Short mmCIF file of C-alpha atoms and ligand atoms in Angstrom, two decimals:
data_model
loop_
_atom_site.label_atom_id
_atom_site.label_comp_id
_atom_site.label_asym_id
_atom_site.label_seq_id
_atom_site.Cartn_x
_atom_site.Cartn_y
_atom_site.Cartn_z
CA MET A 277 -0.06 -0.28 0.07
CA ARG A 278 3.07 2.46 0.88
CA ARG A 279 4.12 2.87 -2.47
CA HIS A 280 0.84 3.86 -4.32
CA ILE A 281 1.08 6.54 -1.49
CA SER A 282 4.25 7.64 -0.68
CA ASN A 283 4.98 11.66 -1.39
CA LYS A 284 1.16 11.74 -2.76
CA GLU A 285 -0.36 14.98 -1.65
CA VAL A 286 -3.97 14.45 0.78
CA VAL A 287 -6.17 17.52 1.83
CA LEU A 288 -7.91 15.26 5.11
CA ALA A 289 -10.74 17.57 5.54
CA VAL A 290 -12.66 17.50 8.71
CA THR A 291 -16.25 18.82 9.30
CA GLY A 292 -18.15 19.44 12.66
CA SER A 293 -19.32 15.96 13.41
CA ILE A 294 -18.32 13.90 16.78
CA ALA A 295 -16.57 11.40 14.72
CA ALA A 296 -13.83 14.05 14.15
CA TYR A 297 -11.71 12.86 16.45
CA LYS A 298 -11.55 9.72 14.40
CA ALA A 299 -10.01 11.77 11.53
CA CYS A 300 -6.55 12.04 14.01
CA GLU A 301 -6.17 7.97 13.10
CA ILE A 302 -6.82 8.34 9.52
CA ALA A 303 -4.28 11.38 9.48
CA SER A 304 -1.61 9.00 11.45
CA ARG A 305 -2.09 5.92 9.12
CA LEU A 306 -1.64 8.21 5.90
CA ILE A 307 1.73 9.60 7.17
CA GLU A 308 2.73 6.25 8.17
CA LEU A 309 2.29 5.52 4.45
CA ASN A 310 4.13 8.26 3.20
CA ALA A 311 1.20 10.95 2.39
CA LYS A 312 1.54 14.08 3.01
CA VAL A 313 -1.07 15.45 4.98
CA THR A 314 -2.73 18.99 4.40
CA PRO A 315 -5.22 19.28 7.44
CA VAL A 316 -8.08 21.32 7.04
CA LEU A 317 -10.67 21.67 9.82
CA THR A 318 -14.14 23.72 9.37
CA ARG A 319 -14.81 26.13 11.72
CA SER A 320 -17.46 22.92 13.36
CA ALA A 321 -14.49 20.41 13.42
CA CYS A 322 -12.47 23.26 15.59
CA GLU A 323 -15.24 23.17 18.37
CA LEU A 324 -14.42 19.29 18.79
CA VAL A 325 -10.87 18.85 17.72
CA GLN A 326 -7.77 20.83 18.03
CA PRO A 327 -6.12 22.02 14.83
CA ALA A 328 -2.49 21.58 16.88
CA THR A 329 -3.15 17.69 17.45
CA PHE A 330 -3.20 17.29 13.41
CA GLU A 331 -0.53 19.36 13.73
CA ALA A 332 2.02 17.23 15.70
CA ILE A 333 0.43 14.29 13.34
CA THR A 334 0.96 15.64 9.79
CA GLY A 335 3.77 18.42 10.50
CA ARG A 336 1.77 21.02 8.63
CA ARG A 337 -0.17 24.02 9.80
CA ALA A 338 -3.37 23.26 10.04
CA ILE A 339 -5.88 25.36 7.51
CA THR A 340 -9.19 26.54 9.82
CA ASN A 341 -9.72 29.71 7.62
CA LEU A 342 -10.15 31.33 4.53
CA PHE A 343 -8.58 34.34 5.27
CA GLY A 344 -5.65 33.01 7.46
CA ALA A 345 -1.93 33.17 7.52
CA PHE A 346 -0.71 33.85 4.78
CA ALA A 347 2.51 32.19 4.66
CA SER A 348 3.53 33.04 1.25
CA ALA A 349 2.26 34.92 -1.81
CA GLU A 350 0.27 31.94 -3.20
CA ILE A 351 -3.21 32.26 -2.76
CA GLU A 352 -3.73 29.02 -0.39
CA HIS A 353 -6.98 27.86 -0.96
CA ILE A 354 -6.44 27.22 -4.89
CA ALA A 355 -2.61 26.28 -4.34
CA VAL A 356 -3.91 23.32 -2.14
CA ALA A 357 -6.32 22.48 -4.35
CA THR A 358 -4.52 22.82 -7.63
CA ARG A 359 -1.00 20.33 -6.26
CA ALA A 360 -3.46 17.78 -3.82
CA HIS A 361 -3.76 14.11 -5.44
CA LEU A 362 -6.98 13.55 -3.34
CA PHE A 363 -9.21 15.11 -1.24
CA LEU A 364 -10.28 13.07 1.79
CA VAL A 365 -13.57 14.77 3.73
CA ALA A 366 -13.83 12.66 6.53
CA PRO A 367 -15.96 13.09 8.59
CA ALA A 368 -18.52 14.86 6.23
CA THR A 369 -21.00 16.37 7.92
CA ALA A 370 -24.58 17.17 5.91
CA ASN A 371 -23.83 20.51 5.70
CA ILE A 372 -20.86 20.05 3.59
CA LEU A 373 -22.42 17.51 1.30
CA ALA A 374 -25.21 20.17 1.16
CA LYS A 375 -22.78 23.20 0.14
CA ALA A 376 -20.31 20.87 -2.25
CA ALA A 377 -23.61 19.66 -3.79
CA ASN A 378 -24.59 23.08 -4.48
CA GLY A 379 -21.80 24.82 -5.39
CA ILE A 380 -21.66 26.88 -2.12
CA ALA A 381 -18.25 28.28 -1.53
CA ASP A 382 -18.21 30.42 1.98
CA ASP A 383 -15.41 29.02 3.69
CA TRP A 384 -11.73 27.14 3.07
CA LEU A 385 -13.13 23.87 2.40
CA SER A 386 -16.34 24.42 0.26
CA THR A 387 -14.11 26.73 -2.31
CA ALA A 388 -11.38 24.17 -2.54
CA LEU A 389 -13.53 21.97 -3.00
CA LEU A 390 -14.83 24.03 -6.12
CA ALA A 391 -11.29 24.81 -7.05
CA THR A 392 -9.79 21.48 -7.18
CA ARG A 393 -9.96 18.70 -10.28
CA ALA A 394 -8.36 16.24 -7.76
CA PRO A 395 -10.88 13.49 -6.90
CA ILE A 396 -12.67 13.43 -3.73
CA LEU A 397 -13.97 11.12 -1.28
CA PHE A 398 -16.83 11.68 1.26
CA ALA A 399 -16.88 9.76 4.49
CA PRO A 400 -20.09 11.06 6.02
CA ALA A 401 -21.10 10.57 9.90
CA MET A 402 -24.13 12.49 11.15
CA ASN A 403 -27.39 11.15 12.85
CA SER A 404 -29.11 8.16 11.03
CA ASN A 405 -32.42 10.00 10.40
CA MET A 406 -30.36 13.35 8.64
CA PHE A 407 -28.27 10.81 6.78
CA ALA A 408 -31.47 8.60 5.30
CA HIS A 409 -33.31 12.52 4.72
CA PRO A 410 -34.34 12.76 0.72
CA ALA A 411 -32.12 16.38 0.91
CA THR A 412 -28.90 14.57 2.19
CA GLN A 413 -29.55 11.70 -0.26
CA ALA A 414 -30.50 14.20 -3.24
CA ASN A 415 -26.98 15.74 -2.16
CA ILE A 416 -24.82 12.51 -2.53
CA GLU A 417 -27.17 11.16 -5.60
CA THR A 418 -25.64 14.65 -7.36
CA LEU A 419 -22.60 14.33 -6.14
CA LEU A 420 -21.85 10.77 -7.24
CA GLY A 421 -23.18 11.91 -10.55
CA ARG A 422 -20.04 14.48 -10.79
CA GLY A 423 -17.63 12.10 -10.46
CA CYS A 424 -17.33 12.13 -6.44
CA HIS A 425 -16.38 9.20 -4.54
CA PHE A 426 -18.17 7.75 -0.96
CA ILE A 427 -17.65 5.41 1.63
CA GLU A 428 -21.21 4.41 3.04
CA PRO A 429 -21.33 5.03 6.75
CA GLU A 430 -21.77 1.92 8.91
CA SER A 431 -25.01 0.78 10.93
CA GLY A 432 -24.94 0.58 14.67
CA ARG A 433 -25.40 2.80 18.16
CA LEU A 434 -24.90 6.49 17.39
CA ALA A 435 -23.15 9.13 19.51
CA CYS A 436 -26.66 10.69 19.93
CA GLY A 437 -27.84 7.40 21.02
CA THR A 438 -30.01 6.68 18.46
CA VAL A 439 -29.26 3.18 16.50
CA GLY A 440 -28.72 3.50 12.79
CA GLN A 441 -26.66 4.21 9.44
CA GLY A 442 -24.58 7.10 10.12
CA ARG A 443 -21.45 5.75 11.65
CA MET A 444 -18.47 6.77 10.15
CA ALA A 445 -16.63 3.70 8.51
CA ASP A 446 -13.87 3.50 10.80
CA PRO A 447 -10.70 5.08 9.37
CA MET A 448 -8.48 1.74 7.50
CA SER A 449 -11.36 1.01 6.06
CA ILE A 450 -11.19 4.53 4.62
CA ILE A 451 -7.98 4.31 3.79
CA GLU A 452 -8.55 1.10 1.80
CA ALA A 453 -11.08 3.49 -0.29
CA ALA A 454 -8.85 6.71 -0.78
CA LEU A 455 -5.71 4.50 -2.03
CA PRO A 456 -6.81 3.52 -5.40
CA LEU A 457 -7.84 7.21 -5.41
CA ILE A 458 -4.67 8.46 -4.39
CA SER A 459 -2.88 5.93 -6.15
CA GLY A 460 -3.58 7.20 -9.98
CA ASP A 461 -2.61 4.03 -11.25
CA SER A 462 -5.08 2.64 -13.54
CA SER A 463 -2.88 0.36 -15.26
CA LEU A 464 -5.77 -2.72 -14.67
CA ALA A 465 -8.78 -0.30 -15.04
CA GLY A 466 -11.56 -1.91 -16.95
CA LYS A 467 -9.90 -5.23 -15.90
CA LYS A 468 -11.74 -7.75 -13.63
CA VAL A 469 -9.71 -9.34 -11.35
CA LEU A 470 -11.03 -12.48 -9.50
CA ILE A 471 -9.39 -13.82 -6.36
CA THR A 472 -9.86 -16.64 -3.78
CA SER A 473 -9.50 -16.47 -0.45
CA GLY A 474 -9.27 -18.21 2.98
CA GLY A 475 -9.84 -21.62 3.95
CA THR A 476 -13.10 -23.65 3.50
CA ARG A 477 -14.24 -25.99 6.26
CA GLU A 478 -16.28 -29.22 5.46
CA PRO A 479 -18.67 -29.52 7.76
CA LEU A 480 -19.20 -33.67 9.55
CA ASP A 481 -22.05 -32.61 11.46
CA PRO A 482 -23.71 -29.21 12.66
CA VAL A 483 -20.81 -28.27 15.37
CA ARG A 484 -17.37 -29.96 13.61
CA TYR A 485 -16.00 -29.49 10.33
CA ILE A 486 -12.44 -30.01 8.85
CA GLY A 487 -11.00 -26.94 8.40
CA ASN A 488 -7.33 -25.13 8.02
CA ARG A 489 -5.29 -22.12 9.44
CA SER A 490 -6.11 -19.66 6.28
CA SER A 491 -6.65 -16.13 7.91
CA GLY A 492 -7.72 -14.71 4.54
CA LYS A 493 -4.44 -12.67 5.08
CA MET A 494 -2.51 -13.33 1.74
CA GLY A 495 -6.23 -12.77 -0.49
CA ARG A 496 -6.46 -9.13 1.25
CA ALA A 497 -3.35 -7.97 0.58
CA LEU A 498 -3.83 -9.12 -3.19
CA ALA A 499 -7.28 -7.36 -3.35
CA ILE A 500 -6.00 -4.19 -1.95
CA GLU A 501 -3.32 -4.28 -4.43
CA ALA A 502 -5.39 -4.95 -7.58
CA LEU A 503 -7.96 -1.88 -6.44
CA ALA A 504 -4.79 0.07 -5.84
CA ARG A 505 -4.53 -0.85 -10.03
CA GLY A 506 -7.99 0.49 -10.91
CA ALA A 507 -8.97 -3.41 -11.02
CA GLN A 508 -12.57 -4.16 -10.17
CA VAL A 509 -11.78 -6.57 -7.75
CA THR A 510 -14.01 -9.82 -6.58
CA VAL A 511 -13.41 -12.28 -3.60
CA VAL A 512 -14.87 -15.26 -3.02
CA THR A 513 -13.43 -16.03 0.47
CA GLY A 514 -13.95 -18.76 2.91
CA PRO A 515 -14.93 -17.95 6.53
CA SER A 516 -12.33 -15.43 7.56
CA ASP A 517 -12.38 -12.18 10.34
CA VAL A 518 -9.61 -10.64 8.19
CA ALA A 519 -12.14 -8.07 6.92
CA LEU A 520 -11.84 -7.54 3.00
CA PRO A 521 -11.17 -4.11 1.39
CA TYR A 522 -14.05 -1.39 0.78
CA GLY A 523 -14.22 -1.22 -3.01
CA ALA A 524 -13.85 -4.94 -3.60
CA GLU A 525 -17.05 -7.59 -4.19
CA THR A 526 -16.85 -9.47 -1.50
CA ILE A 527 -18.76 -13.27 -1.68
CA ARG A 528 -18.92 -15.67 1.03
CA VAL A 529 -18.69 -19.69 1.39
CA GLU A 530 -18.26 -21.79 3.76
CA THR A 531 -17.05 -24.96 1.76
CA ALA A 532 -15.29 -26.33 -1.45
CA MET A 533 -18.28 -27.14 -3.38
CA GLN A 534 -19.79 -23.62 -2.55
CA MET A 535 -16.42 -22.13 -3.59
CA ALA A 536 -16.64 -23.85 -6.88
CA ALA A 537 -20.10 -22.94 -7.07
CA GLU A 538 -19.37 -19.42 -7.00
CA THR A 539 -15.91 -19.04 -8.33
CA LEU A 540 -16.21 -21.11 -11.95
CA PRO A 541 -18.67 -18.84 -13.31
CA ARG A 542 -17.09 -15.72 -12.40
CA ALA A 543 -13.36 -17.08 -13.60
CA GLN A 544 -14.98 -17.21 -17.27
CA ASP A 545 -14.72 -13.85 -17.96
CA ALA A 546 -12.31 -12.51 -15.04
CA ASN A 547 -9.03 -11.11 -16.92
CA ILE A 548 -7.02 -12.46 -14.07
CA VAL A 549 -8.01 -15.46 -11.32
CA ILE A 550 -5.98 -15.80 -8.77
CA CYS A 551 -6.55 -18.77 -6.23
CA ALA A 552 -5.30 -17.96 -3.09
CA ALA A 553 -7.87 -19.94 -0.89
CA ALA A 554 -6.50 -22.91 1.33
CA VAL A 555 -9.20 -25.63 -0.44
CA ALA A 556 -9.74 -28.59 1.35
CA ASP A 557 -8.90 -31.46 -0.93
CA TYR A 558 -11.87 -33.77 0.39
CA ARG A 559 -15.17 -33.14 2.42
CA PRO A 560 -16.71 -36.05 4.67
CA GLU A 561 -19.19 -38.52 2.40
CA GLN A 562 -22.13 -37.95 4.94
CA THR A 563 -22.69 -34.86 6.93
CA TYR A 564 -24.74 -35.58 10.12
CA GLU A 565 -27.95 -34.01 10.61
CA HIS A 566 -27.18 -33.86 14.37
CA LYS A 567 -24.30 -33.69 16.54
CA ARG A 568 -22.39 -37.21 16.71
CA LYS A 569 -22.09 -38.76 19.62
CA ARG A 570 -18.91 -40.72 20.94
CA ALA A 571 -19.65 -44.17 20.74
CA GLY A 572 -16.82 -45.69 22.74
CA GLN A 573 -14.81 -46.57 19.97
CA SER A 574 -12.44 -45.69 17.66
CA LEU A 575 -14.48 -43.95 14.17
CA THR A 576 -13.69 -43.64 10.76
CA LEU A 577 -14.41 -41.16 8.41
CA ALA A 578 -15.45 -41.78 4.73
CA LEU A 579 -13.89 -38.67 2.80
CA VAL A 580 -14.65 -37.71 -0.83
CA GLU A 581 -12.32 -35.79 -3.19
CA ASN A 582 -13.74 -32.05 -3.81
CA PRO A 583 -13.55 -30.48 -7.28
CA ASP A 584 -10.08 -28.60 -8.03
CA ILE A 585 -11.07 -25.22 -8.96
CA LEU A 586 -7.94 -23.61 -9.94
CA ALA A 587 -7.40 -26.85 -12.43
CA GLN A 588 -11.18 -26.79 -13.91
CA ILE A 589 -10.08 -22.76 -14.43
CA GLY A 590 -6.72 -24.16 -16.07
CA ALA A 591 -8.08 -26.48 -18.36
CA ALA A 592 -10.94 -23.66 -19.64
CA LYS A 593 -7.80 -20.68 -19.26
CA ARG A 594 -8.62 -18.34 -22.76
CA THR A 595 -6.11 -16.57 -24.49
CA GLY A 596 -4.82 -13.63 -22.30
CA GLN A 597 -6.57 -14.76 -19.22
CA ILE A 598 -3.65 -14.91 -16.59
CA LEU A 599 -4.39 -17.31 -13.96
CA VAL A 600 -1.79 -17.45 -10.63
CA GLY A 601 -2.01 -19.93 -8.29
CA PHE A 602 -0.60 -20.77 -4.80
CA ALA A 603 1.38 -23.83 -3.24
CA ALA A 604 1.11 -24.28 0.75
CA GLU A 605 4.11 -26.51 0.77
CA THR A 606 6.28 -27.90 3.92
CA GLU A 607 8.69 -29.65 1.69
CA GLU A 608 10.23 -29.41 -1.99
CA LEU A 609 9.27 -26.16 -2.43
CA VAL A 610 10.21 -25.19 -5.76
CA ALA A 611 9.67 -28.71 -7.38
CA ASN A 612 6.22 -29.30 -6.03
CA ALA A 613 5.00 -25.87 -6.50
CA CYS A 614 6.19 -26.23 -10.70
CA VAL A 615 4.38 -29.81 -10.89
CA LYS A 616 1.02 -27.58 -10.04
CA LEU A 617 2.24 -24.80 -11.97
CA LYS A 618 2.32 -27.40 -15.30
CA LYS A 619 -0.45 -29.69 -13.78
CA LYS A 620 -3.23 -26.45 -13.60
CA ASN A 621 -1.78 -24.62 -16.69
CA LEU A 622 -0.89 -21.74 -14.48
CA ASP A 623 0.85 -18.51 -15.56
CA LEU A 624 2.01 -17.61 -11.83
CA ILE A 625 2.72 -19.89 -8.65
CA VAL A 626 3.63 -18.88 -5.17
CA ALA A 627 5.50 -21.37 -3.56
CA ASN A 628 5.46 -20.89 -0.02
CA GLN A 629 6.99 -22.65 3.11
CA VAL A 630 4.19 -23.08 5.72
CA GLY A 631 5.02 -25.52 8.68
CA VAL A 632 7.83 -22.75 9.83
CA PRO A 633 7.05 -19.45 12.35
CA GLU A 634 7.00 -16.40 10.46
CA SER A 635 5.79 -17.91 7.09
CA GLY A 636 2.24 -19.31 5.11
CA PHE A 637 -0.39 -19.66 7.39
CA GLY A 638 -1.99 -16.42 9.79
CA VAL A 639 1.06 -14.09 9.78
CA ASP A 640 2.29 -11.36 8.07
CA THR A 641 4.70 -12.74 6.03
CA LEU A 642 6.18 -15.43 3.57
CA ASN A 643 9.06 -17.47 2.48
CA ALA A 644 7.90 -17.29 -1.37
CA ALA A 645 9.57 -18.08 -4.28
CA ILE A 646 7.43 -17.38 -7.70
CA LEU A 647 7.40 -19.61 -10.63
CA ASP A 648 6.28 -18.86 -13.77
CA ARG A 649 5.48 -20.60 -17.00
CA ASP A 650 8.39 -19.68 -18.94
CA GLY A 651 10.45 -21.69 -15.73
CA GLN A 652 11.87 -18.56 -14.24
CA THR A 653 11.88 -19.17 -11.29
CA THR A 654 12.35 -16.15 -8.27
CA GLU A 655 13.61 -16.81 -4.96
CA LEU A 656 12.45 -14.11 -2.55
CA PRO A 657 14.05 -13.46 1.45
CA LEU A 658 10.98 -13.50 3.73
CA ILE A 659 8.63 -10.72 2.25
CA ALA A 660 5.51 -9.06 3.76
CA LYS A 661 2.07 -10.38 2.48
CA ASP A 662 1.28 -6.91 0.45
CA GLU A 663 4.73 -6.68 -0.77
CA LEU A 664 4.18 -10.12 -2.45
CA ALA A 665 1.18 -8.94 -3.96
CA GLN A 666 2.83 -6.01 -5.48
CA ARG A 667 5.84 -8.08 -7.03
CA LEU A 668 3.03 -10.81 -8.19
CA PHE A 669 1.12 -8.07 -10.17
CA ASP A 670 4.40 -6.32 -11.17
CA ARG A 671 5.20 -10.23 -12.83
CA MET A 672 1.48 -10.58 -14.24
CA ALA A 673 2.27 -7.08 -15.58
CA LEU A 674 5.20 -8.54 -17.98
CA LEU A 675 2.83 -11.47 -18.98
CA MET A 676 0.39 -9.25 -20.13
CA ALA A 677 2.47 -7.41 -21.95
CA GLN A 678 3.90 -10.30 -23.40
O1 PMT B 142 -4.76 -17.16 4.26
P1 PMT B 142 -3.40 -17.01 4.73
O2 PMT B 142 -3.27 -16.81 6.29
O3 PMT B 142 -2.85 -15.49 4.53
O4 PMT B 142 -2.31 -17.75 4.20
C1 PMT B 142 -2.16 -17.66 2.76
C2 PMT B 142 -2.00 -18.82 2.32
C3 PMT B 142 -0.78 -19.57 2.63
C4 PMT B 142 -3.44 -20.03 2.50
C5 PMT B 142 -2.10 -18.98 0.90
O5 PMT B 142 -0.96 -17.61 0.52
C6 PMT B 142 -1.56 -20.36 0.20
O6 PMT B 142 -0.74 -21.21 0.42
N1 PMT B 142 -2.88 -20.68 -0.65
C7 PMT B 142 -2.45 -22.60 -1.04
C8 PMT B 142 -2.94 -23.39 -0.15
C9 PMT B 142 -3.18 -24.56 -0.89
O7 PMT B 142 -3.77 -25.04 -0.25
O8 PMT B 142 -2.34 -24.74 -1.72
P2 PMT B 142 -2.42 -26.31 -2.38
O9 PMT B 142 -0.71 -26.49 -3.08
O10 PMT B 142 -3.35 -27.36 -1.87
O11 PMT B 142 -3.16 -25.93 -3.60
C10 PMT B 142 -2.92 -25.50 -4.70
C11 PMT B 142 -3.43 -24.24 -5.66
O12 PMT B 142 -4.90 -25.10 -6.23
C12 PMT B 142 -4.09 -23.12 -4.70
O13 PMT B 142 -4.02 -21.96 -5.53
C13 PMT B 142 -5.50 -23.71 -4.32
O14 PMT B 142 -5.92 -22.17 -3.95
C14 PMT B 142 -6.12 -24.14 -5.80
N2 PMT B 142 -7.31 -25.50 -4.90
C15 PMT B 142 -6.19 -26.27 -4.40
C16 PMT B 142 -7.46 -27.38 -4.15
C17 PMT B 142 -8.39 -27.12 -4.59
N3 PMT B 142 -9.29 -28.57 -4.54
N4 PMT B 142 -9.04 -26.09 -5.71
C18 PMT B 142 -7.95 -25.63 -5.40
O15 PMT B 142 -8.81 -24.48 -6.46
#
């Protein structure tokens, strides 16, 4: 994620909602990712949070006033609006949405929103009735129609005590939604990327299943990278606690059969298919309706083979379609992955070492090698899953250019 945000100019505009305090975390995460952040606080926001907090986090003066200090000869709101790669309005009140939709320019932020040609992302936060009000919804429609972007507020208990939709999306989801807008990378614009992620569960009875240790972290890193390059992303995921990025279509399944049913039809028109899921090769022949009781003797389970989703996609691969697999191996890493690459008709496979600390299931890093269809093997040092995702998409770009 860092590469796409590094040194990009982000205007973080904070308006007068209780959620304003969460903007501190957004600022802090953007700085961690090496973005250059200009904080802007409306007059109401200053009643709720201190400009000094944002100045300490971002290392830049917080803009609070259209006619504030003129540090240089430049007209600040025009200059900042012009060099911005993104205007992120978080939280966005009903008031700023109304002003932006109607072209009202009566303070720094509303004026700069008219002046900028950078993408604008609003993260609304307000009382649920205010959000649902036809006036607010009409303003959102107007802004969407003009190409502005929104990250929907969540439902839940609001600061005012009511329960409903209006709570600002969480800071990490906001950053993930901002990433493709900031990156300006449109190398995969118009391309469909389909990803399988997480592990499947094969039920024995209503309480037990055969499963594996996949967390879905690798699938998430791949989805974030594809979105940052402008792709249309669909993730078919097994049960997982890892949040998938905002902007990816997410299809949740439990079993290998369900994953096959959701993945195979979608693979037909995908430009890139990446199978990162740990799919159970076998499922119990019989699933019991009620919890199986112990019977004082050993129990033998009959298992039947699941469909190999990746092999089926490989067998039907279209010219120009890119197909990527993963191989989780405990031994003979490269040799075993090479067999899978050929057998499943893949363009690339990531061989990753499992069964050792810091690599494979559940952690953020992998010991891996990338093998390609031309017989090239690139051994990687211990690498973060998000960096591996970047490298993988770089390799895919080379293959697509061939
Ligand atoms: O989710 P994390 O905790 O981040 O962990 C990531 C990971 C280790 C699960 C992931 O990076 C990984 O290695 N996934 C593949 C694990 C695996 O089961 O490999 P395999 O060798 O069994 O399968 C080879 C390939 O065929 C994989 O791309 C797999 O998705 C695919 N496959 C396998 C069986 C099957 N029935 N259908 C499939 O599509």
